[in-house]
Tab-separated table of C-alpha atoms in Angstrom:
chain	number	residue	atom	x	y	z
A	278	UNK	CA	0.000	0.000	0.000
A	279	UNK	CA	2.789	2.489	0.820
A	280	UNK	CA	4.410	1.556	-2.461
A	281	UNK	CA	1.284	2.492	-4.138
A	282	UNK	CA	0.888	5.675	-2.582
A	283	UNK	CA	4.656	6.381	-3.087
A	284	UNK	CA	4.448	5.934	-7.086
A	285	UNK	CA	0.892	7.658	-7.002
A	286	UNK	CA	2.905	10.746	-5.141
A	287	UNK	CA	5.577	10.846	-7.795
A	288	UNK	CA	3.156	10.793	-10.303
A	289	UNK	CA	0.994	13.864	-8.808
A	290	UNK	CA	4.434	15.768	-8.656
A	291	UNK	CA	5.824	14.452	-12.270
A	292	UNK	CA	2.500	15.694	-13.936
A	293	UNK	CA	3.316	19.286	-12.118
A	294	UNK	CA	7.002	19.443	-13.165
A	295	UNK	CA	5.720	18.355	-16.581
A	296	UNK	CA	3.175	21.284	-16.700
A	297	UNK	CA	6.023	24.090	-15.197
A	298	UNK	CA	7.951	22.407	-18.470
A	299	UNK	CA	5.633	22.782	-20.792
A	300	UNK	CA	5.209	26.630	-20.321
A	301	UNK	CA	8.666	27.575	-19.612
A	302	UNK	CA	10.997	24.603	-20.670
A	303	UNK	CA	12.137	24.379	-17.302
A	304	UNK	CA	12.148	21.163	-14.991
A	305	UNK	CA	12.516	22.756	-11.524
A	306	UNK	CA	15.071	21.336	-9.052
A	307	UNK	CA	12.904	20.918	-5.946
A	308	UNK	CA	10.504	18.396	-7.965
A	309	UNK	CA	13.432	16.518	-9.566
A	310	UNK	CA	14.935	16.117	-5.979
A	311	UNK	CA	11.232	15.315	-4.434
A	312	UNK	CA	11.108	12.604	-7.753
A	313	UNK	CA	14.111	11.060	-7.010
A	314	UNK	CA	13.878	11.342	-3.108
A	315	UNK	CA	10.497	9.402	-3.586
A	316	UNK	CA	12.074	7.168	-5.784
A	317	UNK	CA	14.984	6.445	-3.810
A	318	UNK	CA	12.691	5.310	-0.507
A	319	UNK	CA	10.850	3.295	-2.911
A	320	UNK	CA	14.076	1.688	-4.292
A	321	UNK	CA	15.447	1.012	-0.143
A	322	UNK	CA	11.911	-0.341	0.599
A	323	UNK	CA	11.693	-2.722	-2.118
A	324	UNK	CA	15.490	-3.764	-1.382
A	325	UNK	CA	14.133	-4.454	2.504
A	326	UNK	CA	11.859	-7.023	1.320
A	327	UNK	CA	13.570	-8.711	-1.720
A	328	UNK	CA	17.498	-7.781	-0.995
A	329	UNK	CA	19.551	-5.083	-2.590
A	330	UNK	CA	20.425	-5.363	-6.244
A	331	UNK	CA	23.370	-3.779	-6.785
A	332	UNK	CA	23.191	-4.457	-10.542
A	333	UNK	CA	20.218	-2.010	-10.414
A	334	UNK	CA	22.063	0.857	-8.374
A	335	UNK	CA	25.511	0.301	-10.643
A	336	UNK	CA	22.626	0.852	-13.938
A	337	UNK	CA	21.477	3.514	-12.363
A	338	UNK	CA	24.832	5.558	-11.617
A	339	UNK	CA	25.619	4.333	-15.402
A	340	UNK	CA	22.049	6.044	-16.733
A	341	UNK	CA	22.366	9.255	-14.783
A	342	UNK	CA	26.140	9.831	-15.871
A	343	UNK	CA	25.363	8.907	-19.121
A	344	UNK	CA	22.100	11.377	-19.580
A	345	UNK	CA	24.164	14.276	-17.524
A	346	UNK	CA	26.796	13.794	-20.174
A	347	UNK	CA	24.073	13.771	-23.176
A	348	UNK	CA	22.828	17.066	-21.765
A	349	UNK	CA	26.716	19.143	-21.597
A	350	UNK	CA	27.052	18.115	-25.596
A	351	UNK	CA	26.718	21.445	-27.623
A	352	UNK	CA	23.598	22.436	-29.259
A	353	UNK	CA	21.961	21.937	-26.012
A	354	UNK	CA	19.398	19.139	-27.540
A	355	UNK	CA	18.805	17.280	-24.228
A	356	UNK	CA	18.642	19.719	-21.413
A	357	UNK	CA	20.017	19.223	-17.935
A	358	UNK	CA	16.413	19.166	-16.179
A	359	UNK	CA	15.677	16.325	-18.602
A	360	UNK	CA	18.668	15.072	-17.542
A	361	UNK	CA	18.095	15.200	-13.966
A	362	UNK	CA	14.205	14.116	-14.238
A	363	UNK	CA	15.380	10.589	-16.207
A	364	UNK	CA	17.916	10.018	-13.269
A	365	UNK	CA	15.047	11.113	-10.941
A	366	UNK	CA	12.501	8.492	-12.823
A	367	UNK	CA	15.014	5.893	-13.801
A	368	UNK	CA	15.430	3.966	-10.511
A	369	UNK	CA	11.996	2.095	-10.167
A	370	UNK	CA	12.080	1.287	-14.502
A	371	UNK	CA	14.921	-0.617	-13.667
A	372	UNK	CA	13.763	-2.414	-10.299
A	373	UNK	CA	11.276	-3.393	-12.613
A	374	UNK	CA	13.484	-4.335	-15.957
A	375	UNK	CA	11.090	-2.058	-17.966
A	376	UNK	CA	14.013	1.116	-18.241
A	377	UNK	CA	14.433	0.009	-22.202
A	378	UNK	CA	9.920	0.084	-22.582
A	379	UNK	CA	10.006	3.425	-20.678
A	380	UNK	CA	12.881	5.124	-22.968
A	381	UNK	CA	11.572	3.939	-26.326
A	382	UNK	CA	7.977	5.369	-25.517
A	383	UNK	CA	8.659	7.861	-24.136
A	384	UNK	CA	11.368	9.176	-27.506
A	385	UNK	CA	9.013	7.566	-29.848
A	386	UNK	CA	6.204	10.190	-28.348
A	387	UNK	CA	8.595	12.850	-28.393
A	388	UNK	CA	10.274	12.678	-32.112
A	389	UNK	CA	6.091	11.940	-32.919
A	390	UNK	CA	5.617	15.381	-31.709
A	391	UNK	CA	8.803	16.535	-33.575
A	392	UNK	CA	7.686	15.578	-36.931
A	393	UNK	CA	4.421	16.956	-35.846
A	394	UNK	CA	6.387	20.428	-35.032
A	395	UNK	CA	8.316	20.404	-38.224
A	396	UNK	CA	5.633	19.599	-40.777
A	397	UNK	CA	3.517	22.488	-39.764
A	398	UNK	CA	6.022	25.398	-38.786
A	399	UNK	CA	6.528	25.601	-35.641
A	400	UNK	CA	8.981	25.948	-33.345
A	401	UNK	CA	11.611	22.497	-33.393
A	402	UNK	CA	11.732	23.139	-29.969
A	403	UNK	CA	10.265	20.863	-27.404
A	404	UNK	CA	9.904	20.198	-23.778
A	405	UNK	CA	10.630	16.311	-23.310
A	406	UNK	CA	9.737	16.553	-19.516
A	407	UNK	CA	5.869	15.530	-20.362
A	408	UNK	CA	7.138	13.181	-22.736
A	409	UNK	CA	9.574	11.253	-19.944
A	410	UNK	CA	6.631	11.463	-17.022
A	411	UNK	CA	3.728	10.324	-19.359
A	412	UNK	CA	5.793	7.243	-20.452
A	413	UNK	CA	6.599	6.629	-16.526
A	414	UNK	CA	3.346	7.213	-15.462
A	415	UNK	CA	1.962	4.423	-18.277
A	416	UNK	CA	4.133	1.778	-17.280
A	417	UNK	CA	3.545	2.177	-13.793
A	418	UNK	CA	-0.354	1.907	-14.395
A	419	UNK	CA	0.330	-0.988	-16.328
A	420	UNK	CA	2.330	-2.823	-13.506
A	421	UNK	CA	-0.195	-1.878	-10.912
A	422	UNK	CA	-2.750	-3.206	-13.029
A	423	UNK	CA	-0.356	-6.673	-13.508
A	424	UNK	CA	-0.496	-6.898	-9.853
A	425	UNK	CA	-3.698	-6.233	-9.046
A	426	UNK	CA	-4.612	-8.953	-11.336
A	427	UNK	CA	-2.112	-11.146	-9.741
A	428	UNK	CA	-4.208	-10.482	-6.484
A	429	UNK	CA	-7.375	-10.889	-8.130
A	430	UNK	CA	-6.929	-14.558	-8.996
């Protein structure tokens, strides 16, 4: 149950960082750090009950190196608030092995919007916060759903 409250909390504050992205292309540093504070008791929770995977926590270091890295190349594609928000996000995709599901939706949605941008005119320009949360936000309905069926049986 606390889980489930934990991952419904990150949501509620994921859908408000994506919103303060939207309008200013901005992901603010006090909901990154709640994210990936929730995410983090979460990740020490889940390690109580099934034992610490260190495979998981070496992945993660890997992911948010590798993402702070992507966003200090020039031409400033992948900013560092995206950067910080999939570091923030990343731990429970891989607890749950679905890191790969949650990346490929969630740039599939954004380069969808891209081609969308580009066709009619506007502005190339998008905020990929929204994009990253929405993707997180599906998967985790979609494992809460695979274990409430579990229970259900």
């Amino acid at each position: 149950m606390l889980s489930t409250l934990l991952l419904l909390s990150v949501c509620t504050v994921a859908i408000h960082a994506s919103i303060v992205d939207k309008h200013s292309f901005r992901l603010p540093n006090t909901h990154t750090g709640a994210i990936a504070a929730m995410n983090l008791v979460l990740f020490l929770m889940w390690s109580s009950l099934d034992g610490i995977r260190y495979q998981v926590a070496l992945q993660w270091i890997a992911v948010a190196v590798a993402h702070g890295l992507l966003a200090m190349l020039p031409g400033r594609v992948f900013g560092m608030g995206d950067a910080k928000l999939v570091g923030a996000l990343a731990l429970v995709m891989l607890w749950w092995g679905a890191f790969t599901e949650w990346m490929l939706l969630s740039y599939l949605a954004a380069s969808a919007r891209g081609v969308t941008n580009v066709r009619s005119g506007w502005s190339q320009r998008i905020a990929f916060g929204p994009y990253l949360s929405g993707a997180w936000m599906l998967i985790v309905v979609g494992q809460l759903a695979r274990v409430a069926m579990a229970y259900g049986r």
